Short mmCIF file of C-alpha atoms in Angstrom, two decimals:
data_model
loop_
_atom_site.label_atom_id
_atom_site.label_comp_id
_atom_site.label_asym_id
_atom_site.label_seq_id
_atom_site.Cartn_x
_atom_site.Cartn_y
_atom_site.Cartn_z
CA MET A 22 -20.55 9.90 -0.95
CA LYS A 23 -17.46 9.64 1.21
CA ARG A 24 -19.49 8.17 4.00
CA THR A 25 -21.04 5.45 1.81
CA ALA A 26 -17.66 4.39 0.50
CA PHE A 27 -16.36 4.19 4.03
CA LEU A 28 -19.29 2.08 5.11
CA ILE A 29 -18.89 -0.34 2.22
CA ILE A 30 -15.18 -0.77 2.90
CA GLY A 31 -15.89 -1.26 6.56
CA ALA A 32 -18.52 -3.90 5.90
CA THR A 33 -16.32 -5.76 3.41
CA ALA A 34 -13.41 -5.81 5.82
CA ALA A 35 -15.57 -7.13 8.63
CA PHE A 36 -16.99 -9.84 6.38
CA ALA A 37 -13.53 -10.88 5.14
CA ALA A 38 -12.26 -11.10 8.71
CA MET A 39 -15.23 -13.28 9.65
CA ALA A 40 -14.79 -15.61 6.70
CA THR A 41 -11.10 -16.09 7.24
CA ALA A 42 -11.01 -16.19 11.02
CA GLY A 43 -8.86 -19.18 11.93
CA THR A 44 -8.59 -20.38 8.32
CA ILE A 45 -5.16 -21.60 7.30
CA GLU A 46 -4.29 -20.46 3.76
CA PRO A 47 -3.14 -23.20 1.34
CA ASP A 48 0.49 -22.05 1.34
CA ASN A 49 0.58 -22.10 5.14
CA VAL A 50 -0.61 -25.65 5.72
CA GLU A 51 1.97 -27.52 7.79
CA PHE A 52 2.70 -31.12 6.79
CA ASP A 53 4.75 -33.45 8.97
CA ASP A 54 7.45 -35.69 7.50
CA TYR A 55 4.87 -38.28 6.43
CA GLY A 56 2.45 -35.81 4.87
CA ALA A 57 -0.02 -35.58 7.77
CA VAL A 58 -1.64 -32.27 8.78
CA ALA A 59 -2.57 -32.12 12.48
CA ALA A 60 -4.32 -28.75 12.69
CA SER A 61 -7.85 -28.26 11.41
CA LEU A 62 -7.81 -25.89 8.43
CA THR A 63 -10.68 -23.86 9.88
CA GLY A 64 -11.11 -24.73 13.54
CA VAL A 65 -14.73 -25.58 12.67
CA ALA A 66 -15.72 -29.25 12.91
CA GLY A 67 -16.36 -30.89 9.54
CA ASP A 68 -19.87 -31.84 8.43
CA ALA A 69 -19.90 -35.44 7.19
CA ALA A 70 -23.19 -35.04 5.30
CA SER A 71 -21.80 -32.14 3.29
CA GLY A 72 -18.56 -34.08 2.77
CA ARG A 73 -20.51 -37.00 1.36
CA LYS A 74 -22.03 -34.73 -1.28
CA LEU A 75 -18.64 -33.20 -2.12
CA PHE A 76 -17.25 -36.70 -2.61
CA ALA A 77 -19.35 -37.31 -5.72
CA ASN A 78 -19.74 -33.74 -7.01
CA ARG A 79 -17.98 -33.67 -10.37
CA LYS A 80 -17.00 -30.01 -10.10
CA LEU A 81 -15.68 -30.30 -6.53
CA GLY A 82 -14.33 -33.46 -4.97
CA ASN A 83 -15.14 -35.82 -7.82
CA CYS A 84 -13.44 -38.47 -5.69
CA LEU A 85 -15.78 -41.11 -7.12
CA ALA A 86 -14.13 -40.60 -10.53
CA CYS A 87 -11.09 -42.47 -9.22
CA HIS A 88 -12.20 -44.27 -6.04
CA GLN A 89 -14.69 -47.06 -5.56
CA ASN A 90 -16.83 -46.52 -2.45
CA ASP A 91 -19.44 -49.02 -1.23
CA ASP A 92 -21.19 -46.23 0.67
CA TYR A 93 -22.24 -44.79 -2.72
CA LEU A 94 -24.30 -47.62 -4.18
CA GLU A 95 -26.85 -45.14 -5.56
CA GLN A 96 -24.34 -43.95 -8.14
CA SER A 97 -22.96 -46.19 -10.84
CA PHE A 98 -19.54 -45.85 -12.44
CA HIS A 99 -17.04 -45.79 -9.63
CA GLY A 100 -13.50 -45.15 -10.77
CA GLU A 101 -10.61 -47.58 -10.52
CA VAL A 102 -7.64 -45.24 -10.78
CA GLY A 103 -7.10 -45.06 -7.00
CA PRO A 104 -7.68 -47.68 -4.27
CA PRO A 105 -11.24 -48.37 -3.05
CA LEU A 106 -12.01 -46.18 -0.03
CA ASN A 107 -14.04 -48.76 1.86
CA GLY A 108 -12.76 -48.81 5.44
CA VAL A 109 -10.37 -45.96 4.78
CA ALA A 110 -10.83 -44.63 8.33
CA ASP A 111 -9.43 -47.90 9.70
CA ARG A 112 -6.24 -47.32 7.74
CA TRP A 113 -5.59 -43.60 8.13
CA SER A 114 -5.93 -41.12 11.01
CA GLU A 115 -7.71 -37.78 10.75
CA SER A 116 -4.39 -35.91 10.41
CA GLU A 117 -3.20 -38.27 7.69
CA LEU A 118 -6.47 -37.92 5.77
CA ARG A 119 -6.24 -34.12 6.04
CA GLY A 120 -2.78 -34.32 4.51
CA ILE A 121 -3.85 -36.70 1.73
CA VAL A 122 -6.83 -34.58 0.72
CA SER A 123 -5.03 -31.22 1.04
CA ASN A 124 -1.96 -32.25 -0.93
CA SER A 125 -1.69 -35.96 -1.69
CA LYS A 126 1.73 -35.45 -3.28
CA VAL A 127 3.35 -35.06 0.15
CA THR A 128 2.08 -38.49 1.24
CA PHE A 129 2.28 -40.24 -2.15
CA GLU A 130 5.15 -38.90 -4.19
CA GLY A 131 4.26 -38.45 -7.86
CA THR A 132 0.63 -39.54 -7.45
CA ILE A 133 -1.99 -38.74 -10.09
CA MET A 134 -4.39 -37.68 -7.31
CA PRO A 135 -5.02 -33.92 -7.43
CA SER A 136 -4.10 -31.70 -4.47
CA PHE A 137 -7.42 -30.32 -3.32
CA TYR A 138 -6.10 -27.54 -1.08
CA ARG A 139 -3.16 -26.06 -2.91
CA THR A 140 -2.75 -22.87 -4.93
CA SER A 141 0.89 -22.72 -5.96
CA GLY A 142 3.26 -24.66 -8.18
CA PHE A 143 0.81 -25.15 -11.07
CA TYR A 144 1.71 -24.87 -14.75
CA ARG A 145 -0.70 -23.51 -17.39
CA ASN A 146 -3.48 -23.36 -14.83
CA MET A 147 -6.68 -21.87 -16.25
CA GLU A 148 -6.96 -18.23 -15.33
CA LYS A 149 -10.26 -18.68 -13.56
CA PHE A 150 -8.73 -21.23 -11.18
CA GLU A 151 -5.54 -19.27 -10.53
CA GLY A 152 -5.00 -18.71 -6.81
CA LYS A 153 -8.00 -20.86 -5.87
CA PRO A 154 -7.86 -24.32 -4.34
CA ILE A 155 -10.19 -27.03 -5.77
CA LEU A 156 -11.92 -27.29 -2.37
CA SER A 157 -12.31 -24.58 0.24
CA ALA A 158 -10.78 -25.12 3.69
CA GLN A 159 -14.20 -26.01 5.13
CA ASP A 160 -14.92 -28.36 2.20
CA VAL A 161 -11.72 -30.24 3.03
CA GLU A 162 -12.78 -30.53 6.69
CA ASP A 163 -16.20 -31.77 5.56
CA VAL A 164 -14.66 -34.41 3.27
CA ILE A 165 -12.41 -35.60 6.10
CA ALA A 166 -15.38 -35.84 8.45
CA TYR A 167 -17.08 -37.98 5.82
CA LEU A 168 -14.03 -40.20 5.21
CA LEU A 169 -13.86 -40.81 8.98
CA THR A 170 -17.29 -42.46 8.75
CA LEU A 171 -15.94 -45.07 6.30
CA THR A 172 -15.08 -47.92 8.65
CA GLU A 173 -15.41 -51.63 8.09
CA MET B 29 -20.41 -49.80 -7.62
CA ILE B 30 -22.45 -52.75 -8.74
CA GLY B 31 -21.35 -51.94 -12.27
CA SER B 32 -17.80 -51.58 -11.11
CA ASN B 33 -17.81 -54.94 -9.39
CA LEU B 34 -19.13 -56.54 -12.52
CA LEU B 35 -16.41 -54.85 -14.50
CA ARG B 36 -13.81 -56.10 -12.09
CA ALA B 37 -15.19 -59.62 -12.13
CA ALA B 38 -15.22 -59.56 -15.91
CA SER B 39 -11.64 -58.32 -16.13
CA ILE B 40 -10.38 -60.84 -13.62
CA ALA B 41 -12.12 -63.65 -15.48
CA THR B 42 -10.57 -62.68 -18.79
CA ILE B 43 -7.25 -61.26 -17.66
CA ALA B 44 -5.23 -64.34 -18.53
CA SER B 45 -6.30 -64.51 -22.14
CA LEU B 46 -7.33 -60.97 -23.06
CA ALA B 47 -5.79 -57.63 -22.39
CA PHE B 48 -9.19 -56.02 -22.04
CA GLY B 49 -12.34 -57.00 -20.34
CA THR B 50 -14.87 -54.25 -19.77
CA THR B 51 -17.59 -56.69 -20.67
CA ALA B 52 -17.43 -60.23 -21.88
CA ALA B 53 -19.00 -59.03 -25.14
CA ASN B 54 -16.20 -56.60 -25.98
CA ALA B 55 -14.79 -57.44 -29.38
CA GLN B 56 -11.06 -57.91 -29.71
CA SER B 57 -10.55 -57.60 -33.42
CA LEU B 58 -11.68 -54.82 -35.69
CA VAL B 59 -12.77 -55.99 -39.11
CA ILE B 60 -14.47 -53.29 -41.15
CA ASN B 61 -17.18 -54.18 -43.69
CA ASP B 62 -16.34 -57.85 -43.09
CA GLU B 63 -13.21 -57.49 -45.18
CA GLU B 64 -10.60 -55.07 -43.85
CA THR B 65 -8.77 -56.13 -40.69
CA MET B 66 -7.26 -53.33 -38.63
CA ILE B 67 -4.13 -53.71 -36.53
CA THR B 68 -5.43 -52.66 -33.12
CA GLN B 69 -2.58 -54.06 -31.05
CA ALA B 70 1.13 -53.81 -31.90
CA PRO B 71 4.55 -54.05 -30.24
CA ALA B 72 5.55 -50.66 -28.84
CA ALA B 73 8.03 -48.59 -30.84
CA ALA B 74 11.62 -48.72 -29.55
CA HIS B 75 11.41 -45.16 -28.21
CA LEU B 76 8.56 -46.07 -25.83
CA GLU B 77 10.31 -46.83 -22.57
CA ASN B 78 7.24 -47.49 -20.45
CA LEU B 79 5.03 -49.57 -22.72
CA ASP B 80 5.47 -53.00 -24.26
CA GLU B 81 2.42 -52.90 -26.46
CA VAL B 82 0.24 -50.25 -27.99
CA PHE B 83 -3.53 -50.46 -28.43
CA SER B 84 -6.11 -48.66 -30.50
CA GLY B 85 -8.71 -46.69 -28.57
CA TRP B 86 -11.34 -48.86 -30.29
CA LEU B 87 -10.48 -51.78 -27.97
CA PHE B 88 -11.54 -49.77 -24.91
CA ARG B 89 -15.00 -48.85 -26.11
CA THR B 90 -18.24 -50.66 -25.29
CA SER B 91 -19.39 -53.33 -27.72
CA GLU B 92 -22.20 -51.02 -28.92
CA THR B 93 -19.73 -48.29 -29.85
CA GLN B 94 -17.31 -50.82 -31.31
CA THR B 95 -20.00 -52.23 -33.58
CA LEU B 96 -20.74 -48.82 -35.10
CA GLN B 97 -17.21 -48.74 -36.48
CA MET B 98 -17.37 -52.21 -38.00
CA ASP B 99 -19.57 -51.28 -40.92
CA ASP B 100 -19.42 -48.08 -42.94
CA PHE B 101 -23.21 -48.02 -43.22
CA ASP B 102 -23.45 -47.84 -39.43
CA ASN B 103 -20.51 -45.46 -38.95
CA PRO B 104 -22.01 -41.97 -38.49
CA GLY B 105 -18.67 -40.41 -39.46
CA MET B 106 -19.17 -41.57 -43.04
CA ILE B 107 -21.86 -38.91 -43.60
CA PHE B 108 -19.09 -36.34 -43.34
CA VAL B 109 -16.89 -38.28 -45.74
CA ASP B 110 -19.75 -38.01 -48.25
CA GLN B 111 -19.86 -34.26 -47.68
CA ALA B 112 -16.13 -34.07 -48.39
CA ILE B 113 -16.59 -36.04 -51.62
CA ASP B 114 -19.02 -33.33 -52.72
CA GLN B 115 -16.68 -30.58 -51.54
CA TRP B 116 -13.85 -32.11 -53.58
CA ASP B 117 -15.38 -30.78 -56.81
CA VAL B 118 -16.52 -27.40 -55.50
CA VAL B 119 -14.74 -24.49 -57.18
CA GLU B 120 -13.86 -21.83 -54.63
CA GLY B 121 -11.50 -18.88 -54.52
CA ALA B 122 -10.02 -16.40 -56.97
CA ALA B 123 -8.10 -19.02 -58.94
CA GLY B 124 -11.33 -20.72 -59.96
CA LYS B 125 -10.22 -24.16 -58.82
CA SER B 126 -11.47 -27.11 -56.81
CA CYS B 127 -9.44 -29.92 -55.25
CA ALA B 128 -10.25 -31.94 -58.37
CA SER B 129 -8.65 -29.32 -60.67
CA CYS B 130 -5.19 -30.23 -59.42
CA HIS B 131 -5.64 -33.73 -57.97
CA GLU B 132 -7.00 -35.42 -61.05
CA GLY B 133 -6.54 -38.88 -59.59
CA GLY B 134 -9.08 -38.08 -56.88
CA PRO B 135 -8.52 -38.61 -53.15
CA ALA B 136 -6.88 -41.95 -54.03
CA GLU B 137 -3.76 -39.93 -54.88
CA PHE B 138 -3.29 -39.61 -51.14
CA ALA B 139 -3.12 -43.29 -50.25
CA GLY B 140 -0.55 -43.63 -47.47
CA LEU B 141 -0.36 -39.94 -46.64
CA ARG B 142 -2.18 -40.22 -43.31
CA THR B 143 0.39 -42.74 -42.05
CA VAL B 144 3.31 -40.27 -42.23
CA LEU B 145 1.60 -37.13 -40.90
CA PRO B 146 2.45 -34.94 -39.19
CA ARG B 147 5.93 -34.63 -40.68
CA TRP B 148 8.84 -32.27 -41.04
CA ASP B 149 8.38 -30.04 -44.07
CA GLU B 150 11.49 -28.42 -45.48
CA GLU B 151 9.64 -25.66 -47.29
CA ALA B 152 7.50 -24.70 -44.29
CA GLY B 153 10.52 -25.08 -42.03
CA GLY B 154 8.48 -26.92 -39.42
CA ILE B 155 6.11 -29.77 -38.66
CA GLN B 156 3.03 -29.85 -40.87
CA SER B 157 -0.23 -31.62 -40.17
CA MET B 158 -2.79 -32.66 -42.75
CA GLU B 159 -4.80 -29.55 -41.95
CA ASP B 160 -1.80 -27.42 -42.95
CA TYR B 161 -1.53 -29.09 -46.35
CA ILE B 162 -5.24 -28.71 -47.01
CA ASN B 163 -5.13 -25.03 -46.11
CA LYS B 164 -2.03 -24.49 -48.21
CA CYS B 165 -3.95 -25.76 -51.23
CA ARG B 166 -6.86 -23.55 -50.34
CA THR B 167 -4.95 -20.33 -49.82
CA GLU B 168 -2.10 -20.65 -52.34
CA ARG B 169 -3.50 -22.76 -55.17
CA MET B 170 -7.21 -21.99 -54.99
CA GLU B 171 -6.79 -18.51 -53.51
CA ALA B 172 -9.70 -19.27 -51.22
CA ASP B 173 -10.09 -18.71 -47.48
CA ALA B 174 -8.32 -21.04 -45.10
CA TRP B 175 -10.61 -23.33 -43.12
CA LYS B 176 -10.51 -23.18 -39.35
CA TRP B 177 -8.53 -26.07 -37.85
CA SER B 178 -11.59 -27.92 -36.60
CA ALA B 179 -14.23 -26.56 -39.00
CA SER B 180 -16.65 -29.25 -40.18
CA THR B 181 -15.40 -28.82 -43.75
CA MET B 182 -11.84 -29.39 -42.53
CA THR B 183 -12.48 -32.45 -40.37
CA ALA B 184 -14.56 -33.93 -43.20
CA MET B 185 -11.75 -33.42 -45.72
CA THR B 186 -9.16 -34.95 -43.36
CA ALA B 187 -11.54 -37.92 -42.99
CA LEU B 188 -11.84 -38.39 -46.76
CA ILE B 189 -8.07 -38.23 -47.29
CA GLY B 190 -7.37 -40.36 -44.22
CA LEU B 191 -9.72 -43.06 -45.45
CA GLU B 192 -7.35 -43.73 -48.36
CA SER B 193 -4.82 -45.00 -45.78
CA ARG B 194 -7.27 -47.20 -43.90
CA GLY B 195 -5.58 -50.32 -42.58
CA MET B 196 -2.05 -49.07 -43.25
CA PRO B 197 0.15 -48.80 -40.15
CA VAL B 198 1.01 -45.38 -38.73
CA ASP B 199 4.65 -44.69 -39.52
CA VAL B 200 5.68 -41.14 -38.61
CA ALA B 201 9.36 -40.18 -38.72
CA ILE B 202 10.81 -38.85 -35.48
CA ASP B 203 14.47 -38.48 -36.38
CA GLY B 204 16.44 -36.00 -38.48
CA PRO B 205 14.89 -32.55 -38.72
CA ALA B 206 11.71 -33.79 -36.96
CA SER B 207 13.58 -34.66 -33.78
CA GLY B 208 13.41 -31.20 -32.19
CA ALA B 209 9.63 -31.03 -32.44
CA TRP B 210 9.35 -34.64 -31.33
CA GLU B 211 11.34 -33.86 -28.16
CA LEU B 212 9.09 -30.86 -27.48
CA GLY B 213 6.01 -33.04 -27.95
CA LYS B 214 7.41 -35.58 -25.52
CA GLU B 215 8.08 -32.86 -22.97
CA ILE B 216 4.48 -31.65 -23.24
CA TYR B 217 3.19 -35.23 -22.92
CA TYR B 218 4.93 -35.70 -19.56
CA GLN B 219 4.41 -32.15 -18.23
CA ARG B 220 1.80 -31.89 -15.48
CA VAL B 221 -0.60 -29.04 -16.20
CA GLY B 222 -3.66 -27.31 -14.82
CA GLN B 223 -5.29 -27.17 -11.43
CA LEU B 224 -5.67 -30.96 -11.46
CA ASP B 225 -1.93 -31.13 -12.07
CA MET B 226 -1.88 -34.09 -14.46
CA ALA B 227 0.08 -34.99 -17.56
CA CYS B 228 -1.19 -36.93 -20.57
CA ALA B 229 1.00 -39.79 -19.31
CA ASN B 230 -0.78 -39.96 -15.94
CA CYS B 231 -3.99 -41.06 -17.64
CA HIS B 232 -2.93 -42.62 -20.94
CA GLU B 233 0.31 -44.35 -19.93
CA ASP B 234 0.08 -45.02 -16.18
CA ASN B 235 -3.64 -45.74 -15.97
CA TYR B 236 -4.93 -46.95 -19.33
CA ASP B 237 -7.37 -49.86 -19.10
CA THR B 238 -8.89 -48.53 -15.86
CA MET B 239 -12.19 -46.78 -15.37
CA ILE B 240 -12.17 -43.07 -14.60
CA ARG B 241 -15.81 -42.64 -13.61
CA ALA B 242 -17.75 -43.87 -16.66
CA ASP B 243 -14.81 -43.70 -19.08
CA HIS B 244 -12.56 -46.63 -19.86
CA LEU B 245 -9.14 -44.99 -20.26
CA SER B 246 -7.33 -45.83 -23.48
CA GLN B 247 -3.74 -45.06 -24.41
CA GLY B 248 -4.94 -41.85 -26.07
CA GLN B 249 -3.77 -42.90 -29.53
CA THR B 250 -4.52 -40.83 -32.62
CA ASN B 251 -4.69 -43.57 -35.26
CA GLY B 252 -8.49 -43.35 -35.36
CA PHE B 253 -8.72 -39.64 -36.14
CA PRO B 254 -10.68 -37.73 -37.11
CA ALA B 255 -13.01 -39.41 -34.62
CA TYR B 256 -16.79 -39.28 -34.69
CA ARG B 257 -17.85 -38.80 -31.08
CA LEU B 258 -21.31 -39.82 -29.94
CA LYS B 259 -20.99 -37.12 -27.30
CA ASN B 260 -20.96 -34.22 -29.78
CA ALA B 261 -22.22 -35.96 -32.94
CA LYS B 262 -19.47 -34.64 -35.19
CA LEU B 263 -15.97 -35.40 -36.39
CA ASN B 264 -13.28 -34.29 -33.96
CA SER B 265 -9.78 -33.25 -34.94
CA ILE B 266 -6.69 -34.43 -33.10
CA HIS B 267 -5.92 -30.94 -31.81
CA GLY B 268 -9.55 -30.59 -30.73
CA ARG B 269 -9.23 -33.74 -28.65
CA PHE B 270 -5.97 -32.53 -27.07
CA LYS B 271 -7.68 -29.27 -26.21
CA GLY B 272 -10.58 -31.13 -24.59
CA CYS B 273 -8.29 -33.28 -22.46
CA MET B 274 -6.35 -30.20 -21.30
CA LYS B 275 -9.53 -28.35 -20.39
CA ASN B 276 -10.73 -31.35 -18.41
CA ILE B 277 -7.71 -31.06 -16.17
CA ARG B 278 -8.31 -27.31 -15.91
CA ALA B 279 -5.25 -26.40 -17.95
CA THR B 280 -5.05 -23.55 -20.44
CA PRO B 281 -4.90 -25.47 -23.72
CA PHE B 282 -2.49 -24.63 -26.51
CA ALA B 283 -4.22 -23.26 -29.61
CA GLU B 284 -5.37 -25.64 -32.33
CA GLY B 285 -2.78 -25.35 -35.09
CA SER B 286 -0.08 -24.09 -32.71
CA ASP B 287 3.48 -25.38 -32.97
CA GLU B 288 3.04 -26.96 -29.54
CA PHE B 289 0.04 -29.01 -30.68
CA ARG B 290 1.79 -29.98 -33.95
CA ALA B 291 4.73 -31.19 -31.86
CA LEU B 292 2.41 -33.05 -29.49
CA GLU B 293 0.56 -34.52 -32.47
CA LEU B 294 3.85 -35.84 -33.85
CA TYR B 295 4.87 -37.31 -30.51
CA VAL B 296 1.50 -38.95 -29.82
CA ALA B 297 1.34 -40.30 -33.40
CA SER B 298 4.79 -41.84 -32.90
CA ARG B 299 3.50 -43.63 -29.79
CA GLY B 300 1.03 -45.33 -32.11
CA ASN B 301 3.45 -46.29 -34.87
CA GLY B 302 2.38 -49.74 -36.04
CA LEU B 303 -1.38 -49.32 -35.39
CA SER B 304 -3.68 -49.10 -38.40
CA VAL B 305 -5.10 -45.84 -39.60
CA GLU B 306 -8.79 -46.51 -38.99
CA GLY B 307 -10.21 -43.97 -41.37
CA THR B 308 -12.96 -42.46 -39.34
CA SER B 309 -13.31 -43.99 -35.92
CA VAL B 310 -16.33 -43.96 -33.63
CA ARG B 311 -15.81 -43.05 -29.99
CA ASN B 312 -18.01 -42.00 -27.10
#
């Protein structure tokens, strides 16, 4: 009995350590004066193919809801709330994109764009989303890797 | 994308003459049953600092959806109005009364009522919505059960009573004893909420007339309520719509019938002062 409990705790701890190794928590992300974030959130290179899927996923990135993107011709109904993201990698560096996706409010004061990697400062957040960012640290890296492919 | 480009081309082509241009076929004036012309565009009320003009949500819908509201035979919301006409005469509750027992002039007694609701009510000591008045009749005069805020019986009855004000401009009072609730409603309207961290104003004031995925954002006016939505095939209450918008931004909604939603209802209604009550609108 005692032994089993010990084993379970041990395994959980090891797993947690693995999952969070090198991951920067939302509250610890460091933005420069212009809103850019230099350090990778996970230390693991982003996967552009996964980022492309996240871009249109309505429950995750849902970026397409607000941004037109010519790389997504297979889906109709591109939003117009934000600027089109064609050629976005020609305009912004990797660090700047990491800042914009993590917490766009630092780069664009008062923007409607959600902060995808933030967990504090919300009002009347739904309980099930409390303490959780919209995208995980690796999701953010994947989205950035994808955005970096959008050149003109 | 292709769709979006078309939309853009259409709006650019029409921008000089028309405020809206989702498709060239979009109608600009709402005439119901070929005889009643609705005011769908009006100068903004003096209290609206950030808007010059206000627009009915009808203008932002596709021509197919617009058409459904132009004839009562095509308007699916009218089925529920018929149900409310039947309900009008139904005796319920310990007092042995129906609506008709007291309101002998029929629903026509309520011509104009929709335009001034919600309003400050001295006796209740707060803001009262149409749903409150209906339930007061049910519980106090009929001694029957209250209806739930968005029950189908309730939305149908608000539709029947609202129809008597069709075409009349919304004209809610925001001063005097109503001013406290109005200020609270305004605060809620501009307060960012939820994990997506947005306020009503971010979508309905800053970004109306743009596409958010497949939806053409309107000013979020309430003059068309209760609204028949093609999405859920029923009449939707104002508070129900507020709740839906809050959930979409992952915010914990206020309760239907809460003081917060009554205050928000008053504030949003006041943003639409001057627009016609549409009776029962059709939306997507």
